[in-house]
PDB file of C-alpha atoms in Angstrom:
ATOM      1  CA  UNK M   1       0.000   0.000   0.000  1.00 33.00           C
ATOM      2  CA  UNK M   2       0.926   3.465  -0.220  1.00 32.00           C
ATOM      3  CA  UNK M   3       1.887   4.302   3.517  1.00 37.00           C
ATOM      4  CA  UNK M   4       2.568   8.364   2.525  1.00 40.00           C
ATOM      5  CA  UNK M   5      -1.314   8.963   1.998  1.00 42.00           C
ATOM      6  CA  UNK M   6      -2.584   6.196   4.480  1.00 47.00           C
ATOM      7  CA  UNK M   7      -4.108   3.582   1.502  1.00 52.00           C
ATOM      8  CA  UNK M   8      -3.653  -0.287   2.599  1.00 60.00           C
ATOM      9  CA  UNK M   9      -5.198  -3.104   1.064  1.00 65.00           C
ATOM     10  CA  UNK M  10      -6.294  -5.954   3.090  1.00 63.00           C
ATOM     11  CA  UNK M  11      -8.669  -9.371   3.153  1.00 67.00           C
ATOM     12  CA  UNK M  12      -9.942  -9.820   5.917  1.00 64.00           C
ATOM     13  CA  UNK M  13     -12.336 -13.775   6.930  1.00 63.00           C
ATOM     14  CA  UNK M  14     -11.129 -15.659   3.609  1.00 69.00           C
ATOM     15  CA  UNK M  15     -11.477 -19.096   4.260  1.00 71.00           C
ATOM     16  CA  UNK M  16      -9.043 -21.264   2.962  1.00 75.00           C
ATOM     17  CA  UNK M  17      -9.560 -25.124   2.608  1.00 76.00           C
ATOM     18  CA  UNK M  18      -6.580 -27.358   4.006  1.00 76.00           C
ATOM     19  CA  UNK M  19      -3.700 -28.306   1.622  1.00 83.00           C
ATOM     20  CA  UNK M  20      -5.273 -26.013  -0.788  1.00 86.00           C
ATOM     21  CA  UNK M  21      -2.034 -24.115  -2.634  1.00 87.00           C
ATOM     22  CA  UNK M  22      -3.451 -20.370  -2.573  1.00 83.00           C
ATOM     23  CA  UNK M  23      -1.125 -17.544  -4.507  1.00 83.00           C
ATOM     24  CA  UNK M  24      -1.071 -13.645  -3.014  1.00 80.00           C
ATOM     25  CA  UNK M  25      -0.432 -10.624  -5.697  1.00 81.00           C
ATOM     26  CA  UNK M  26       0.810  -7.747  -4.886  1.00 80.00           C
ATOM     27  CA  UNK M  27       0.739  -4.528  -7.532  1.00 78.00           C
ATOM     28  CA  UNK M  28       1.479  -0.707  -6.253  1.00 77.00           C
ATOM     29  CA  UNK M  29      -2.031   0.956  -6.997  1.00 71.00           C
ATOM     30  CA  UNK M  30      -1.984   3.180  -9.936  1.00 78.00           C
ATOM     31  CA  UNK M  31       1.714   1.504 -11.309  1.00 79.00           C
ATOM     32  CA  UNK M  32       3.036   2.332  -7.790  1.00 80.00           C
ATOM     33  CA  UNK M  33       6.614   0.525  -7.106  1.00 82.00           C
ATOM     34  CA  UNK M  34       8.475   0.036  -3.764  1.00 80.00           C
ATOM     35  CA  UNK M  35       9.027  -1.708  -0.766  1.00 77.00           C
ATOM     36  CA  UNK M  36       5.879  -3.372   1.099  1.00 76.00           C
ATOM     37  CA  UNK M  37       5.440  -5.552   4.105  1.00 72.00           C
ATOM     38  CA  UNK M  38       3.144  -8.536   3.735  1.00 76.00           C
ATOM     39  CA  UNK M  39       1.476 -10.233   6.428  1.00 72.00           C
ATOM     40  CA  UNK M  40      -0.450 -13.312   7.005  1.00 74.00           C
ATOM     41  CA  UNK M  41      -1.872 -14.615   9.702  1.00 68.00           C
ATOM     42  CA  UNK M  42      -4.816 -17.177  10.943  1.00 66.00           C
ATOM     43  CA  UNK M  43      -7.509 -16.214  12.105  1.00 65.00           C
ATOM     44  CA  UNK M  44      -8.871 -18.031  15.072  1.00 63.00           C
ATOM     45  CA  UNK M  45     -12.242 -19.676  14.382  1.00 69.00           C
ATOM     46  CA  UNK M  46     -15.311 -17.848  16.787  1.00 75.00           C
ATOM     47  CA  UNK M  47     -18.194 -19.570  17.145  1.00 82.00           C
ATOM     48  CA  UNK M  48     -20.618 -17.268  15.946  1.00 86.00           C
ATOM     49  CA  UNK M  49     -22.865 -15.675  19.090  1.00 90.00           C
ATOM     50  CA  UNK M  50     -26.421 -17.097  19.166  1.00 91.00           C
ATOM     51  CA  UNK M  51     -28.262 -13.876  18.122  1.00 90.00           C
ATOM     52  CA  UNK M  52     -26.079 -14.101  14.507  1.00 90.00           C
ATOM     53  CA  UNK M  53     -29.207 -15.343  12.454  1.00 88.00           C
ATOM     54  CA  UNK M  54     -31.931 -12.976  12.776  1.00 87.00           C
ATOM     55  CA  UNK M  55     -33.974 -15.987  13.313  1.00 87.00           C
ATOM     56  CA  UNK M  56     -32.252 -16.599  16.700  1.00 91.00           C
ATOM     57  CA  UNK M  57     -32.919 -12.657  17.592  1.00 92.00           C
ATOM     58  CA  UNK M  58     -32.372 -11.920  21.501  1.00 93.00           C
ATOM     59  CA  UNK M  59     -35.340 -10.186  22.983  1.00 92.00           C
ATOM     60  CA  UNK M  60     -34.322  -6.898  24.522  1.00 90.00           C
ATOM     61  CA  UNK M  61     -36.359  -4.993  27.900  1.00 85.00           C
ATOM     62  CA  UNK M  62     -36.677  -1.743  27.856  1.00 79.00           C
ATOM     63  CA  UNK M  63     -35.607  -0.969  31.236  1.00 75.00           C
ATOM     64  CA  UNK M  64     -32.464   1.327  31.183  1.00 73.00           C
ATOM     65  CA  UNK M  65     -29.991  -1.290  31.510  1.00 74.00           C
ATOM     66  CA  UNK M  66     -26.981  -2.019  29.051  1.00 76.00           C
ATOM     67  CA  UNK M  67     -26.506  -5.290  27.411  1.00 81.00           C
ATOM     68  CA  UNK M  68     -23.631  -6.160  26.656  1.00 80.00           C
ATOM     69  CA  UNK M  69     -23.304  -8.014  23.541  1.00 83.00           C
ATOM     70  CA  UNK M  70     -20.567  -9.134  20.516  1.00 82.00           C
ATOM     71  CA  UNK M  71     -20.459  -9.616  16.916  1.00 82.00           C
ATOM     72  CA  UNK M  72     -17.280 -11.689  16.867  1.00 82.00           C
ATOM     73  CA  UNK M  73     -17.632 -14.647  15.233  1.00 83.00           C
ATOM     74  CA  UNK M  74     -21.226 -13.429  13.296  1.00 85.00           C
ATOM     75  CA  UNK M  75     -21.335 -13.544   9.697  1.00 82.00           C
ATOM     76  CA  UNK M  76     -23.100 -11.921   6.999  1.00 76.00           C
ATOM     77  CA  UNK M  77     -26.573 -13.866   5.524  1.00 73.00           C
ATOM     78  CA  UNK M  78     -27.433 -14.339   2.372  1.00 66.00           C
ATOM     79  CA  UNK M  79     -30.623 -13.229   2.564  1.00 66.00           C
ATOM     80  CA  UNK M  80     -29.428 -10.809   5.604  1.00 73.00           C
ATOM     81  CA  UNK M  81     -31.214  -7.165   5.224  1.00 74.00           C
ATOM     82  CA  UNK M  82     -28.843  -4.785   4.296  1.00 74.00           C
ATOM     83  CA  UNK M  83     -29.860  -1.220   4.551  1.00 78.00           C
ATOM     84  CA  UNK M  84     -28.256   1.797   2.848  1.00 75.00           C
ATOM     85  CA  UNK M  85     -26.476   3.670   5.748  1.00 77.00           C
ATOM     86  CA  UNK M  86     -24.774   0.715   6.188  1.00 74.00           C
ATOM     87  CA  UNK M  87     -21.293   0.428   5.046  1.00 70.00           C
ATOM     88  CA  UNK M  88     -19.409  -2.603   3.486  1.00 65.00           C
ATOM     89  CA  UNK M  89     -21.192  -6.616   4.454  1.00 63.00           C
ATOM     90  CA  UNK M  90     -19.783  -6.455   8.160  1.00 74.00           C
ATOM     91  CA  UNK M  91     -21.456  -9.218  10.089  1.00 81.00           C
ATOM     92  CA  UNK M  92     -24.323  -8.375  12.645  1.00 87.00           C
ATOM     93  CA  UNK M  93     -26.122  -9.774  15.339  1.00 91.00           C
ATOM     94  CA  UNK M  94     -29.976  -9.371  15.713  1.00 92.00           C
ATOM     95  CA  UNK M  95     -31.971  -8.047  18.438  1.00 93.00           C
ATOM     96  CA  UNK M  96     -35.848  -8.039  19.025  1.00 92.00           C
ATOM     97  CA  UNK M  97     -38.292  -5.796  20.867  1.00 91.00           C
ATOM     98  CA  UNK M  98     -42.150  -5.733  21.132  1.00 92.00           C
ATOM     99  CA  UNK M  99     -43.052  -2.808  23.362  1.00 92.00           C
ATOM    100  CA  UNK M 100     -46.225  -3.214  25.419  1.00 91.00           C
ATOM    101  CA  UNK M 101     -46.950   0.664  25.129  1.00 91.00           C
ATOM    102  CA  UNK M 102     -46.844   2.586  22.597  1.00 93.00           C
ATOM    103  CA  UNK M 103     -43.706   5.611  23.005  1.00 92.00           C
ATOM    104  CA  UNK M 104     -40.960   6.965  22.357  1.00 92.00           C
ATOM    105  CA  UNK M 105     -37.734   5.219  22.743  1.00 88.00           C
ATOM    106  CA  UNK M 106     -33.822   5.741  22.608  1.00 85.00           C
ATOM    107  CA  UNK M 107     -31.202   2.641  21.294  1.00 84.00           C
ATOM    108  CA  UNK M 108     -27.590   3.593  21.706  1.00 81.00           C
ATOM    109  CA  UNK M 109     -24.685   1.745  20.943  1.00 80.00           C
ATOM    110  CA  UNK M 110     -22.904   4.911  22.379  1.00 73.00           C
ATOM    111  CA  UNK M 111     -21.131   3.714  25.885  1.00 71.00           C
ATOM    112  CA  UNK M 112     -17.531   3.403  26.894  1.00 63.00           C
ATOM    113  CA  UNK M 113     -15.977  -0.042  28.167  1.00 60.00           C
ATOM    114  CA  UNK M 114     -12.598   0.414  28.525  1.00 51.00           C
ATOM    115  CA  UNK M 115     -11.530  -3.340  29.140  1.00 41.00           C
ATOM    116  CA  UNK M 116     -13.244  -4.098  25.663  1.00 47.00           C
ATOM    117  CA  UNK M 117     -12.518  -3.239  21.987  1.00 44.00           C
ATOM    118  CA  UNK M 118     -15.174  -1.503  20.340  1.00 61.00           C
ATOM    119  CA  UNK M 119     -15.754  -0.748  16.571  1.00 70.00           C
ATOM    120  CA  UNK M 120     -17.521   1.620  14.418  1.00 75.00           C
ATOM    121  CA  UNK M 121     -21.009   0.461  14.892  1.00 80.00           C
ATOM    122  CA  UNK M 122     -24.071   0.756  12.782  1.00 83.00           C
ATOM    123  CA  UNK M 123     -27.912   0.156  13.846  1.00 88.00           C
ATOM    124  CA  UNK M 124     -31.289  -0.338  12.082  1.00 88.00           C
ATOM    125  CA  UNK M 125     -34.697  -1.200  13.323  1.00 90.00           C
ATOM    126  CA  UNK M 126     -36.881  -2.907  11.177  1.00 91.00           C
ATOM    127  CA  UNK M 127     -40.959  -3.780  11.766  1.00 92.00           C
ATOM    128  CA  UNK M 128     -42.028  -7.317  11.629  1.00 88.00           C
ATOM    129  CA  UNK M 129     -44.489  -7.287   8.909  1.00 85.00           C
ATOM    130  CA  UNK M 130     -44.771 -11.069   8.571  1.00 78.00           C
ATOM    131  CA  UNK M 131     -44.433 -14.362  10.347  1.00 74.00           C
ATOM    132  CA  UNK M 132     -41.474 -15.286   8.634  1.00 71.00           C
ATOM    133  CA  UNK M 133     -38.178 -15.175  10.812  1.00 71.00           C
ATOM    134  CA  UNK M 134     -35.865 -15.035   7.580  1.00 64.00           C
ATOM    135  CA  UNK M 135     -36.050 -11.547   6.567  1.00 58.00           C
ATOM    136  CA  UNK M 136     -36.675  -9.938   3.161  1.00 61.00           C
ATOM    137  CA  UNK M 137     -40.438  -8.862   2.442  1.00 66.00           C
ATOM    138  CA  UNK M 138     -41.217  -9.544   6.555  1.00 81.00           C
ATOM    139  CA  UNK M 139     -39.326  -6.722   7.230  1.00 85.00           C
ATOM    140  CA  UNK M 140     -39.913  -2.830   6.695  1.00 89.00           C
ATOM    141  CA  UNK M 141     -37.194  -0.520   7.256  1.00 88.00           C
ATOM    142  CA  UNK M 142     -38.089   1.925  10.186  1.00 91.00           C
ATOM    143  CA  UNK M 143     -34.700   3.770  10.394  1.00 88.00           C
ATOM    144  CA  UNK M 144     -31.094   3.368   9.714  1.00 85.00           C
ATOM    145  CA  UNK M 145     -28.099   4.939  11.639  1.00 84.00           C
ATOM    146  CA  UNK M 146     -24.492   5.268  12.183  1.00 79.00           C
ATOM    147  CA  UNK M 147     -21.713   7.847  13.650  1.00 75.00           C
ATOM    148  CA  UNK M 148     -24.237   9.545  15.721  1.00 72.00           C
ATOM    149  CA  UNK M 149     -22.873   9.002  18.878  1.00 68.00           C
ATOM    150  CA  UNK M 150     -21.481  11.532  21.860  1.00 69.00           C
ATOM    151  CA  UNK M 151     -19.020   9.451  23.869  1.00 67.00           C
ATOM    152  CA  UNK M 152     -17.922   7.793  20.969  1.00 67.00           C
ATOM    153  CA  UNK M 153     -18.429   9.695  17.731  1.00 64.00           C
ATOM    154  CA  UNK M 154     -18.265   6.006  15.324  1.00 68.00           C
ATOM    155  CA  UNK M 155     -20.751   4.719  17.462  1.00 73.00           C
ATOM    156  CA  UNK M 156     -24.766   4.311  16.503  1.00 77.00           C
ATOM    157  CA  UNK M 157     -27.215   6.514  18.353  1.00 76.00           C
ATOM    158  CA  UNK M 158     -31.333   6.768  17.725  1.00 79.00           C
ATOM    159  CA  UNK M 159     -32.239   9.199  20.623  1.00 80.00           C
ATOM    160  CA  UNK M 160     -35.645   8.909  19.552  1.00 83.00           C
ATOM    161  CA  UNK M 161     -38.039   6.418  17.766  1.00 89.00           C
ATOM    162  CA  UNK M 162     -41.698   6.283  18.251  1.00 91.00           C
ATOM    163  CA  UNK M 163     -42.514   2.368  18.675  1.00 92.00           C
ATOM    164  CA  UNK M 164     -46.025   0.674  18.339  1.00 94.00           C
ATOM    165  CA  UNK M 165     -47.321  -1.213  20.933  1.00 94.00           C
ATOM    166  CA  UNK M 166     -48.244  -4.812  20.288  1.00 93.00           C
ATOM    167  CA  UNK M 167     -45.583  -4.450  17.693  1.00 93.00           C
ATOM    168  CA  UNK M 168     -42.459  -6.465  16.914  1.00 92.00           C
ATOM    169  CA  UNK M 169     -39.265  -4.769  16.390  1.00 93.00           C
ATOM    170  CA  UNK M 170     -36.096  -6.103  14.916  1.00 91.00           C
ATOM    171  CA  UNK M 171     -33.025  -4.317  15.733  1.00 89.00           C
ATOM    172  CA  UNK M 172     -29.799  -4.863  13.434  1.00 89.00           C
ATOM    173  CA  UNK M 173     -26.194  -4.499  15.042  1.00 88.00           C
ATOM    174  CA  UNK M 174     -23.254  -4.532  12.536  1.00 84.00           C
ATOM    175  CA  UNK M 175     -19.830  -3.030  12.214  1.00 75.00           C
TER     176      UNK M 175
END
């Protein structure tokens, strides 16, 4: 990559299959020639966390507390929703919600744990509009965020969403 204006190329979660020969180019973007360092390493293998297919969504209370939760491991669905303020296929972990009152509601990935690692996050909430657990035309798109957040600025913030009651709510986590 060209280290003098911060462009580096990477792959990141390629799976390789075991005495498989794989080969690596490397070309200077734009003609570029020099000296590079190449690195690669294994990955270790996460399971993925239980809330990875939206199917397997973890209900969420509404009762002030913080959950603490991981994507590490998740991966990206075929079928997986993928709505436009979202950036790149990052994996994400699904969360659901079916307030008993209609109101207003906040959902903030927005809070600092200094003994973890935390990542540029993105959020959406989706309506259930179906019975089906896999996605597509069973969900409707209630709002999409990212970047919005005050103690961390990459972090996903929706101060304020006015929820249905009765109604189910899907809530996307990705990176």
């Amino acid at each position: 990559g060209n280290f003098n204006q911060g462009r580096m190329a990477f792959i990141e979660g390629f799976l390789v299959d075991s005495g498989q020969v794989y080969y690596v180019q490397v070309c200077g973007w734009n003609g570029a020639e020099g000296d590079f360092c190449l690195e690669v390493r294994r990955d270790s293998i996460l399971p993925p966390p239980i809330n990875d297919s939206i199917c397997q969504a973890i209900s969420l209370i509404p009762d002030g507390s913080v959950l603490t939760a991981s994507n590490s491991g998740a991966s990206y669905e075929l079928l997986e929703s993928y709505p436009g303020c979202f950036e790149g296929g990052n994996p994400s972990v699904w969360f659901e919600f079916t307030p008993n009152q209609a109101a207003t509601y906040g959902i903030s990935t927005d809070y600092s744990f200094p003994a973890q690692s935390l990542f540029d996050t993105q959020l959406a909430i989706y309506r259930r509009t179906g019975t089906s657990c896999q996605g597509g035309d069973s969900l409707q798109l209630v709002l999409c965020q990212q970047d919005g957040g005050n103690t961390l600025p990459l972090m996903a913030v929706v101060p304020a969403v006015t929820l249905d009651s009765g109604q189910t709510y899907l809530i996307q986590v990705s990176g």
